[in-house]
């Protein structure tokens, strides 16, 4: 039984091995696939088959690394928004998460309703700054990438 399995595996392997050893590609012989480039016309096309996929995986890894760096940068970034009169200031990080809030004594004397509306105004302004900054940074990151990689991303 073992001899039969060995003989069968050798018989099935021989045609594919002979295709890579040279000679014509006649009936029953397989042609080399040149999965990693290097086939006919390789001088014209630098990467072919699997070679192009390997390049895409490298670019994707680089994009992931840059995205992670951007996320860390946005967490540290601080953006400030304030009410029209400056009585209330709100600080958010680059991901629009509130970090701190300062309310002046003058605002406190004007009452809770005034403080509430000033807080809302300051937070909206800080969030707008955060969105604007995040958009600029993402645009910078995308400009360094291969356009072919961006084609599959949503919104691109």
CSV table of N, CA and C in Angstrom, one decimal:
chain,number,residue,atom,x,y,z
A,1,UNK,N,0.8,-1.2,0.0
A,1,UNK,CA,0.0,0.0,0.0
A,1,UNK,C,0.9,1.3,0.0
A,2,UNK,N,1.9,1.3,0.8
A,2,UNK,CA,2.8,2.4,0.9
A,2,UNK,C,3.5,2.6,-0.4
A,3,UNK,N,4.0,1.5,-1.0
A,3,UNK,CA,4.7,1.6,-2.3
A,3,UNK,C,3.7,2.2,-3.4
A,4,UNK,N,2.5,1.8,-3.3
A,4,UNK,CA,1.5,2.4,-4.3
A,4,UNK,C,1.3,3.9,-4.1
A,5,UNK,N,1.3,4.3,-2.9
A,5,UNK,CA,1.1,5.8,-2.6
A,5,UNK,C,2.3,6.6,-3.1
A,6,UNK,N,3.5,6.0,-2.8
A,6,UNK,CA,4.8,6.7,-3.3
A,6,UNK,C,4.8,6.7,-4.8
A,7,UNK,N,4.5,5.6,-5.4
A,7,UNK,CA,4.5,5.5,-6.9
A,7,UNK,C,3.5,6.5,-7.5
A,8,UNK,N,2.3,6.6,-6.9
A,8,UNK,CA,1.3,7.6,-7.4
A,8,UNK,C,1.7,9.0,-7.2
A,9,UNK,N,2.3,9.3,-6.1
A,9,UNK,CA,2.8,10.7,-5.9
A,9,UNK,C,3.9,11.1,-6.8
A,10,UNK,N,4.8,10.1,-7.1
A,10,UNK,CA,5.9,10.4,-8.1
A,10,UNK,C,5.3,10.6,-9.5
A,11,UNK,N,4.3,9.8,-9.9
A,11,UNK,CA,3.7,9.9,-11.2
A,11,UNK,C,3.0,11.2,-11.4
A,12,UNK,N,2.3,11.7,-10.3
A,12,UNK,CA,1.6,12.9,-10.4
A,12,UNK,C,2.5,14.1,-10.4
A,13,UNK,N,3.6,14.0,-9.8
A,13,UNK,CA,4.6,15.1,-9.6
A,13,UNK,C,5.5,15.3,-10.9
A,14,UNK,N,5.8,14.2,-11.6
A,14,UNK,CA,6.7,14.3,-12.7
A,14,UNK,C,6.3,15.3,-13.8
A,15,UNK,N,5.1,15.3,-14.2
A,15,UNK,CA,4.7,16.3,-15.3
A,15,UNK,C,4.9,17.8,-14.8
A,16,UNK,N,4.6,18.1,-13.6
A,16,UNK,CA,4.8,19.5,-13.1
A,16,UNK,C,6.3,19.8,-12.9
A,17,UNK,N,7.1,18.8,-12.5
A,17,UNK,CA,8.5,19.1,-12.4
A,17,UNK,C,9.2,19.2,-13.8
A,18,UNK,N,8.8,18.4,-14.7
A,18,UNK,CA,9.4,18.5,-16.0
A,18,UNK,C,9.0,19.9,-16.7
A,19,UNK,N,7.9,20.5,-16.4
A,19,UNK,CA,7.6,21.8,-16.9
A,19,UNK,C,8.5,22.8,-16.5
A,20,UNK,N,9.1,22.7,-15.3
A,20,UNK,CA,10.0,23.7,-14.8
A,20,UNK,C,11.5,23.4,-15.2
A,21,UNK,N,11.7,22.2,-15.7
A,21,UNK,CA,13.1,21.9,-16.1
A,21,UNK,C,13.4,22.3,-17.5
A,22,UNK,N,12.4,22.7,-18.2
A,22,UNK,CA,12.7,23.2,-19.6
A,22,UNK,C,12.0,22.3,-20.6
A,23,UNK,N,12.3,22.5,-21.8
A,23,UNK,CA,11.6,21.8,-22.8
A,23,UNK,C,10.3,22.4,-23.2
A,24,UNK,N,9.6,21.9,-24.1
A,24,UNK,CA,8.3,22.4,-24.6
A,24,UNK,C,7.2,22.2,-23.6
A,25,UNK,N,6.1,22.8,-23.8
A,25,UNK,CA,5.0,22.7,-23.0
A,25,UNK,C,3.9,21.9,-23.8
A,26,UNK,N,4.2,20.7,-24.0
A,26,UNK,CA,3.3,19.8,-24.8
A,26,UNK,C,2.1,19.4,-24.0
A,27,UNK,N,1.4,18.5,-24.6
A,27,UNK,CA,0.2,17.9,-23.9
A,27,UNK,C,0.7,17.2,-22.7
A,28,UNK,N,-0.1,17.5,-21.6
A,28,UNK,CA,0.2,16.8,-20.3
A,28,UNK,C,1.3,17.5,-19.5
A,29,UNK,N,1.9,18.6,-20.0
A,29,UNK,CA,2.9,19.3,-19.3
A,29,UNK,C,2.4,20.6,-18.8
A,30,UNK,N,2.8,21.1,-17.7
A,30,UNK,CA,2.4,22.3,-17.1
A,30,UNK,C,3.5,23.4,-17.4
A,31,UNK,N,3.0,24.6,-17.7
A,31,UNK,CA,3.9,25.7,-17.9
A,31,UNK,C,4.2,26.4,-16.5
A,32,UNK,N,5.4,26.9,-16.3
A,32,UNK,CA,5.7,27.6,-15.1
A,32,UNK,C,4.8,28.9,-15.0
A,33,UNK,N,4.3,29.2,-13.8
A,33,UNK,CA,3.4,30.3,-13.7
A,33,UNK,C,4.0,31.6,-13.4
A,34,UNK,N,5.3,31.6,-13.1
A,34,UNK,CA,6.0,32.8,-12.8
A,34,UNK,C,5.2,33.7,-11.8
A,35,UNK,N,4.8,33.1,-10.7
A,35,UNK,CA,4.0,33.8,-9.7
A,35,UNK,C,4.7,35.0,-9.1
A,36,UNK,N,6.0,35.0,-9.0
A,36,UNK,CA,6.8,36.1,-8.4
A,36,UNK,C,7.5,36.9,-9.5
A,37,UNK,N,7.0,36.9,-10.7
A,37,UNK,CA,7.6,37.7,-11.7
A,37,UNK,C,8.7,36.9,-12.4
A,38,UNK,N,9.5,37.5,-13.2
A,38,UNK,CA,10.6,36.8,-13.8
A,38,UNK,C,10.3,36.0,-15.1
A,39,UNK,N,9.1,36.0,-15.5
A,39,UNK,CA,8.7,35.3,-16.7
A,39,UNK,C,9.1,36.1,-17.9
A,40,UNK,N,8.5,35.7,-19.1
A,40,UNK,CA,8.7,36.4,-20.3
A,40,UNK,C,8.2,37.8,-20.2
A,41,UNK,N,9.0,38.8,-20.6
A,41,UNK,CA,8.6,40.2,-20.5
A,41,UNK,C,8.8,40.8,-19.1
A,42,UNK,N,9.6,40.1,-18.3
A,42,UNK,CA,9.8,40.6,-16.9
A,42,UNK,C,10.5,42.0,-16.9
A,43,UNK,N,11.3,42.3,-17.9
A,43,UNK,CA,12.0,43.5,-17.9
A,43,UNK,C,11.0,44.7,-18.1
A,44,UNK,N,9.9,44.4,-18.8
A,44,UNK,CA,8.9,45.5,-19.0
A,44,UNK,C,8.0,45.7,-17.8
A,45,UNK,N,7.6,44.6,-17.2
A,45,UNK,CA,6.7,44.6,-16.0
A,45,UNK,C,7.5,44.2,-14.8
A,46,UNK,N,7.8,45.1,-13.9
A,46,UNK,CA,8.7,44.8,-12.8
A,46,UNK,C,8.1,43.7,-11.8
A,47,UNK,N,6.8,43.8,-11.6
A,47,UNK,CA,6.2,42.8,-10.7
A,47,UNK,C,5.1,42.1,-11.4
A,48,UNK,N,4.9,40.9,-11.1
A,48,UNK,CA,3.8,40.1,-11.7
A,48,UNK,C,3.2,39.1,-10.8
A,49,UNK,N,2.0,38.8,-10.9
A,49,UNK,CA,1.3,37.8,-10.1
A,49,UNK,C,1.5,38.0,-8.7
A,50,UNK,N,2.1,37.1,-8.0
A,50,UNK,CA,2.2,37.2,-6.5
A,50,UNK,C,3.1,38.4,-6.1
A,51,UNK,N,4.1,38.8,-7.0
A,51,UNK,CA,5.0,39.9,-6.7
A,51,UNK,C,4.2,41.2,-6.4
A,52,UNK,N,3.1,41.4,-7.2
A,52,UNK,CA,2.3,42.6,-7.0
A,52,UNK,C,1.6,42.5,-5.7
A,53,UNK,N,1.1,41.3,-5.3
A,53,UNK,CA,0.4,41.1,-4.1
A,53,UNK,C,1.3,41.3,-2.9
A,54,UNK,N,2.6,40.9,-3.0
A,54,UNK,CA,3.5,41.1,-1.9
A,54,UNK,C,3.8,42.6,-1.7
A,55,UNK,N,3.9,43.4,-2.9
A,55,UNK,CA,4.0,44.8,-2.8
A,55,UNK,C,2.8,45.4,-2.1
A,56,UNK,N,1.6,45.0,-2.4
A,56,UNK,CA,0.4,45.5,-1.8
A,56,UNK,C,0.4,45.2,-0.3
A,57,UNK,N,0.8,44.0,0.1
A,57,UNK,CA,0.8,43.7,1.5
A,57,UNK,C,1.8,44.6,2.2
A,58,UNK,N,3.0,44.9,1.6
A,58,UNK,CA,3.9,45.8,2.2
A,58,UNK,C,3.3,47.2,2.4
A,59,UNK,N,2.7,47.7,1.3
A,59,UNK,CA,2.0,49.0,1.4
A,59,UNK,C,0.9,49.0,2.4
A,60,UNK,N,0.2,47.9,2.5
A,60,UNK,CA,-0.9,47.9,3.5
A,60,UNK,C,-0.3,47.9,4.9
A,61,UNK,N,0.8,47.2,5.1
A,61,UNK,CA,1.5,47.2,6.4
A,61,UNK,C,2.0,48.6,6.8
A,62,UNK,N,2.5,49.3,5.8
A,62,UNK,CA,3.0,50.7,6.0
A,62,UNK,C,1.8,51.6,6.3
A,63,UNK,N,0.7,51.4,5.6
A,63,UNK,CA,-0.5,52.2,5.9
A,63,UNK,C,-1.0,52.0,7.3
A,64,UNK,N,-1.0,50.7,7.7
A,64,UNK,CA,-1.5,50.4,9.1
A,64,UNK,C,-0.6,51.1,10.1
A,65,UNK,N,0.7,51.0,9.9
A,65,UNK,CA,1.7,51.6,10.8
A,65,UNK,C,1.5,53.2,10.8
A,66,UNK,N,1.3,53.8,9.7
A,66,UNK,CA,1.0,55.2,9.7
A,66,UNK,C,-0.3,55.6,10.4
A,67,UNK,N,-1.3,54.8,10.2
A,67,UNK,CA,-2.6,55.0,10.8
A,67,UNK,C,-2.5,54.9,12.3
A,68,UNK,N,-1.7,53.9,12.8
A,68,UNK,CA,-1.6,53.8,14.2
A,68,UNK,C,-0.8,55.0,14.8
A,69,UNK,N,0.2,55.4,14.1
A,69,UNK,CA,0.9,56.6,14.5
A,69,UNK,C,0.0,57.9,14.6
A,70,UNK,N,-0.9,58.0,13.6
A,70,UNK,CA,-1.8,59.1,13.5
A,70,UNK,C,-2.8,59.0,14.7
A,71,UNK,N,-3.3,57.8,15.0
A,71,UNK,CA,-4.2,57.7,16.2
A,71,UNK,C,-3.5,58.1,17.5
A,72,UNK,N,-2.2,57.7,17.6
A,72,UNK,CA,-1.5,58.1,18.8
A,72,UNK,C,-1.3,59.6,18.9
A,73,UNK,N,-1.0,60.2,17.7
A,73,UNK,CA,-0.8,61.6,17.6
A,73,UNK,C,-2.1,62.4,18.0
A,74,UNK,N,-3.2,61.9,17.5
A,74,UNK,CA,-4.5,62.5,17.8
A,74,UNK,C,-4.9,62.5,19.2
A,75,UNK,N,-4.5,61.4,19.9
A,75,UNK,CA,-4.8,61.3,21.3
A,75,UNK,C,-4.0,62.4,22.2
A,76,UNK,N,-2.8,62.7,21.7
A,76,UNK,CA,-2.0,63.7,22.4
A,76,UNK,C,-2.3,65.1,22.1
A,77,UNK,N,-2.8,65.3,20.9
A,77,UNK,CA,-3.2,66.7,20.4
A,77,UNK,C,-4.3,67.3,21.2
A,78,UNK,N,-4.1,68.6,21.5
A,78,UNK,CA,-5.1,69.4,22.2
A,78,UNK,C,-5.6,70.5,21.4
A,79,UNK,N,-6.9,70.7,21.3
A,79,UNK,CA,-7.6,71.8,20.5
A,79,UNK,C,-8.5,72.5,21.5
A,80,UNK,N,-8.6,73.8,21.4
A,80,UNK,CA,-9.4,74.6,22.3
A,80,UNK,C,-10.5,75.3,21.6
A,81,UNK,N,-11.7,75.3,22.1
A,81,UNK,CA,-12.8,76.1,21.7
A,81,UNK,C,-13.3,76.9,22.8
A,82,UNK,N,-13.9,78.1,22.5
A,82,UNK,CA,-14.4,79.0,23.5
A,82,UNK,C,-15.7,79.6,23.1
A,83,UNK,N,-16.4,80.1,24.1
A,83,UNK,CA,-17.7,80.8,23.9
A,83,UNK,C,-17.3,82.1,23.3
A,84,UNK,N,-18.3,82.8,22.7
A,84,UNK,CA,-18.1,84.1,22.0
A,84,UNK,C,-17.4,85.1,22.9
A,85,UNK,N,-17.9,85.1,24.2
A,85,UNK,CA,-17.3,86.1,25.1
A,85,UNK,C,-16.1,85.6,25.8
A,86,UNK,N,-15.7,84.4,25.6
A,86,UNK,CA,-14.5,83.8,26.2
A,86,UNK,C,-14.6,83.4,27.7
A,87,UNK,N,-15.9,83.4,28.2
A,87,UNK,CA,-16.1,83.0,29.6
A,87,UNK,C,-15.9,81.5,29.8
A,88,UNK,N,-16.1,80.7,28.7
A,88,UNK,CA,-16.0,79.3,28.8
A,88,UNK,C,-15.1,78.8,27.8
A,89,UNK,N,-14.1,77.9,28.1
A,89,UNK,CA,-13.2,77.3,27.2
A,89,UNK,C,-13.3,75.8,27.4
A,90,UNK,N,-13.3,75.1,26.2
A,90,UNK,CA,-13.3,73.6,26.3
A,90,UNK,C,-12.2,73.1,25.5
A,91,UNK,N,-11.5,72.1,26.0
A,91,UNK,CA,-10.3,71.5,25.4
A,91,UNK,C,-10.7,70.1,25.0
A,92,UNK,N,-10.4,69.7,23.8
A,92,UNK,CA,-10.6,68.3,23.3
A,92,UNK,C,-9.4,67.8,22.7
A,93,UNK,N,-9.3,66.4,22.6
A,93,UNK,CA,-8.1,65.9,22.0
A,93,UNK,C,-8.4,65.8,20.5
A,94,UNK,N,-7.5,65.2,19.7
A,94,UNK,CA,-7.6,65.2,18.3
A,94,UNK,C,-8.8,64.3,17.8
A,95,UNK,N,-9.3,63.5,18.7
A,95,UNK,CA,-10.4,62.6,18.4
A,95,UNK,C,-11.7,63.1,18.9
A,96,UNK,N,-11.7,64.4,19.2
A,96,UNK,CA,-12.9,65.2,19.7
A,96,UNK,C,-13.4,64.7,21.1
A,97,UNK,N,-12.6,64.1,21.9
A,97,UNK,CA,-13.0,63.7,23.2
A,97,UNK,C,-12.6,64.9,24.2
A,98,UNK,N,-13.6,65.4,24.9
A,98,UNK,CA,-13.3,66.4,25.9
A,98,UNK,C,-12.3,66.0,26.9
A,99,UNK,N,-11.3,67.0,27.1
A,99,UNK,CA,-10.2,66.7,28.0
A,99,UNK,C,-10.3,67.6,29.2
A,100,UNK,N,-10.7,68.9,29.0
A,100,UNK,CA,-10.9,69.8,30.2
A,100,UNK,C,-11.9,70.9,29.8
A,101,UNK,N,-12.3,71.6,30.8
A,101,UNK,CA,-13.3,72.7,30.7
A,101,UNK,C,-13.0,73.7,31.7
A,102,UNK,N,-13.0,75.0,31.3
A,102,UNK,CA,-12.8,76.1,32.2
A,102,UNK,C,-13.9,77.1,32.1
A,103,UNK,N,-14.5,77.4,33.3
A,103,UNK,CA,-15.6,78.3,33.3
A,103,UNK,C,-15.2,79.4,34.3
A,104,UNK,N,-15.3,80.6,33.7
A,104,UNK,CA,-14.9,81.8,34.5
A,104,UNK,C,-15.9,82.1,35.6
A,105,UNK,N,-15.5,82.9,36.6
A,105,UNK,CA,-16.4,83.2,37.7
A,105,UNK,C,-17.6,84.1,37.2
A,106,UNK,N,-17.2,85.0,36.2
A,106,UNK,CA,-18.2,85.8,35.6
A,106,UNK,C,-19.3,85.0,34.9
A,107,UNK,N,-19.0,83.9,34.3
A,107,UNK,CA,-20.0,83.0,33.7
A,107,UNK,C,-20.8,82.4,34.7
A,108,UNK,N,-20.2,82.0,35.8
A,108,UNK,CA,-21.0,81.3,36.9
A,108,UNK,C,-22.0,82.3,37.5
A,109,UNK,N,-21.6,83.5,37.6
A,109,UNK,CA,-22.6,84.5,38.2
A,109,UNK,C,-23.8,84.8,37.3
A,110,UNK,N,-23.6,84.5,36.0
A,110,UNK,CA,-24.7,84.7,35.0
A,110,UNK,C,-25.8,83.6,35.1
A,111,UNK,N,-25.5,82.5,35.8
A,111,UNK,CA,-26.5,81.4,35.9
A,111,UNK,C,-26.2,80.2,35.1
A,112,UNK,N,-26.9,79.1,35.5
A,112,UNK,CA,-26.8,77.8,34.9
A,112,UNK,C,-27.1,77.8,33.4
A,113,UNK,N,-28.2,78.5,33.0
A,113,UNK,CA,-28.6,78.5,31.6
A,113,UNK,C,-27.5,79.1,30.7
A,114,UNK,N,-26.9,80.2,31.2
A,114,UNK,CA,-25.9,80.9,30.4
A,114,UNK,C,-24.6,79.9,30.3
A,115,UNK,N,-24.3,79.3,31.4
A,115,UNK,CA,-23.1,78.4,31.4
A,115,UNK,C,-23.4,77.2,30.5
A,116,UNK,N,-24.6,76.7,30.5
A,116,UNK,CA,-24.9,75.6,29.6
A,116,UNK,C,-24.8,75.9,28.2
A,117,UNK,N,-25.3,77.1,27.8
A,117,UNK,CA,-25.2,77.5,26.4
A,117,UNK,C,-23.8,77.8,26.0
A,118,UNK,N,-23.1,78.4,26.9
A,118,UNK,CA,-21.6,78.8,26.6
A,118,UNK,C,-20.8,77.5,26.5
A,119,UNK,N,-21.1,76.5,27.3
A,119,UNK,CA,-20.4,75.2,27.2
A,119,UNK,C,-20.7,74.6,25.9
A,120,UNK,N,-21.9,74.6,25.5
A,120,UNK,CA,-22.3,73.9,24.2
A,120,UNK,C,-21.6,74.6,23.0
A,121,UNK,N,-21.5,76.0,23.1
A,121,UNK,CA,-20.9,76.7,22.0
A,121,UNK,C,-19.4,76.4,22.0
A,122,UNK,N,-18.7,76.4,23.2
A,122,UNK,CA,-17.3,76.1,23.2
A,122,UNK,C,-17.0,74.7,22.7
A,123,UNK,N,-17.8,73.7,23.1
A,123,UNK,CA,-17.6,72.3,22.7
A,123,UNK,C,-17.8,72.2,21.2
A,124,UNK,N,-18.8,72.8,20.6
A,124,UNK,CA,-19.0,72.8,19.2
A,124,UNK,C,-17.8,73.3,18.4
A,125,UNK,N,-17.2,74.5,18.9
A,125,UNK,CA,-16.1,75.1,18.3
A,125,UNK,C,-14.9,74.1,18.4
A,126,UNK,N,-14.6,73.6,19.5
A,126,UNK,CA,-13.5,72.7,19.7
A,126,UNK,C,-13.6,71.4,18.9
A,127,UNK,N,-14.9,70.9,18.7
A,127,UNK,CA,-15.1,69.7,17.9
A,127,UNK,C,-14.8,70.0,16.4
A,128,UNK,N,-15.2,71.2,16.0
A,128,UNK,CA,-15.0,71.6,14.6
A,128,UNK,C,-13.5,71.7,14.3
A,129,UNK,N,-12.7,72.3,15.3
A,129,UNK,CA,-11.3,72.3,15.1
A,129,UNK,C,-10.7,70.9,15.1
A,130,UNK,N,-11.2,70.0,15.9
A,130,UNK,CA,-10.7,68.7,15.9
A,130,UNK,C,-11.0,68.0,14.6
A,131,UNK,N,-12.2,68.1,14.1
A,131,UNK,CA,-12.5,67.5,12.8
A,131,UNK,C,-11.6,68.0,11.7
A,132,UNK,N,-11.5,69.3,11.7
A,132,UNK,CA,-10.6,70.0,10.6
A,132,UNK,C,-9.2,69.5,10.7
A,133,UNK,N,-8.6,69.4,11.9
A,133,UNK,CA,-7.3,69.0,12.1
A,133,UNK,C,-7.1,67.5,11.7
A,134,UNK,N,-8.1,66.6,12.1
A,134,UNK,CA,-8.0,65.2,11.8
A,134,UNK,C,-8.1,65.0,10.3
A,135,UNK,N,-9.0,65.8,9.6
A,135,UNK,CA,-9.1,65.7,8.2
A,135,UNK,C,-7.8,66.0,7.5
A,136,UNK,N,-7.1,67.1,7.9
A,136,UNK,CA,-5.9,67.5,7.3
A,136,UNK,C,-4.8,66.5,7.5
A,137,UNK,N,-4.7,65.9,8.7
A,137,UNK,CA,-3.7,64.9,9.0
A,137,UNK,C,-4.0,63.6,8.2
A,138,UNK,N,-5.2,63.2,8.0
A,138,UNK,CA,-5.5,62.0,7.2
A,138,UNK,C,-5.2,62.3,5.8
A,139,UNK,N,-5.5,63.5,5.3
A,139,UNK,CA,-5.2,63.8,3.9
A,139,UNK,C,-3.7,63.7,3.7
A,140,UNK,N,-2.9,64.2,4.6
A,140,UNK,CA,-1.4,64.1,4.5
A,140,UNK,C,-1.0,62.6,4.5
A,141,UNK,N,-1.6,61.8,5.3
A,141,UNK,CA,-1.3,60.4,5.3
A,141,UNK,C,-1.6,59.7,4.0
A,142,UNK,N,-2.8,60.0,3.5
A,142,UNK,CA,-3.3,59.4,2.2
A,142,UNK,C,-2.4,59.8,1.0
A,143,UNK,N,-1.9,61.0,1.0
A,143,UNK,CA,-1.1,61.5,-0.1
A,143,UNK,C,0.2,60.8,-0.3
A,144,UNK,N,0.7,60.2,0.8
A,144,UNK,CA,1.9,59.4,0.7
A,144,UNK,C,1.7,58.0,0.2
A,145,UNK,N,0.4,57.6,0.0
A,145,UNK,CA,0.1,56.2,-0.3
A,145,UNK,C,-0.1,56.1,-1.8
A,146,UNK,N,0.1,54.8,-2.3
A,146,UNK,CA,-0.2,54.5,-3.7
A,146,UNK,C,-1.7,54.6,-4.0
A,147,UNK,N,-2.0,55.3,-5.0
A,147,UNK,CA,-3.5,55.4,-5.4
A,147,UNK,C,-4.2,54.1,-5.6
A,148,UNK,N,-3.5,53.1,-6.0
A,148,UNK,CA,-4.1,51.8,-6.3
A,148,UNK,C,-4.5,51.2,-4.9
A,149,UNK,N,-3.8,51.5,-3.9
A,149,UNK,CA,-4.2,51.0,-2.5
A,149,UNK,C,-5.4,51.7,-2.0
A,150,UNK,N,-5.6,52.9,-2.4
A,150,UNK,CA,-6.7,53.7,-1.9
A,150,UNK,C,-8.0,53.4,-2.6
A,151,UNK,N,-7.9,52.8,-3.8
A,151,UNK,CA,-9.1,52.5,-4.6
A,151,UNK,C,-10.1,51.6,-3.9
A,152,UNK,N,-9.6,50.7,-3.0
A,152,UNK,CA,-10.5,49.8,-2.3
A,152,UNK,C,-11.1,50.3,-1.0
A,153,UNK,N,-10.6,51.5,-0.6
A,153,UNK,CA,-11.1,52.0,0.7
A,153,UNK,C,-12.4,52.7,0.5
A,154,UNK,N,-13.3,52.6,1.6
A,154,UNK,CA,-14.5,53.3,1.5
A,154,UNK,C,-14.3,54.8,1.4
A,155,UNK,N,-15.1,55.5,0.6
A,155,UNK,CA,-15.0,57.0,0.5
A,155,UNK,C,-13.9,57.5,-0.4
A,156,UNK,N,-13.2,56.6,-1.0
A,156,UNK,CA,-12.1,57.0,-1.9
A,156,UNK,C,-12.5,56.9,-3.3
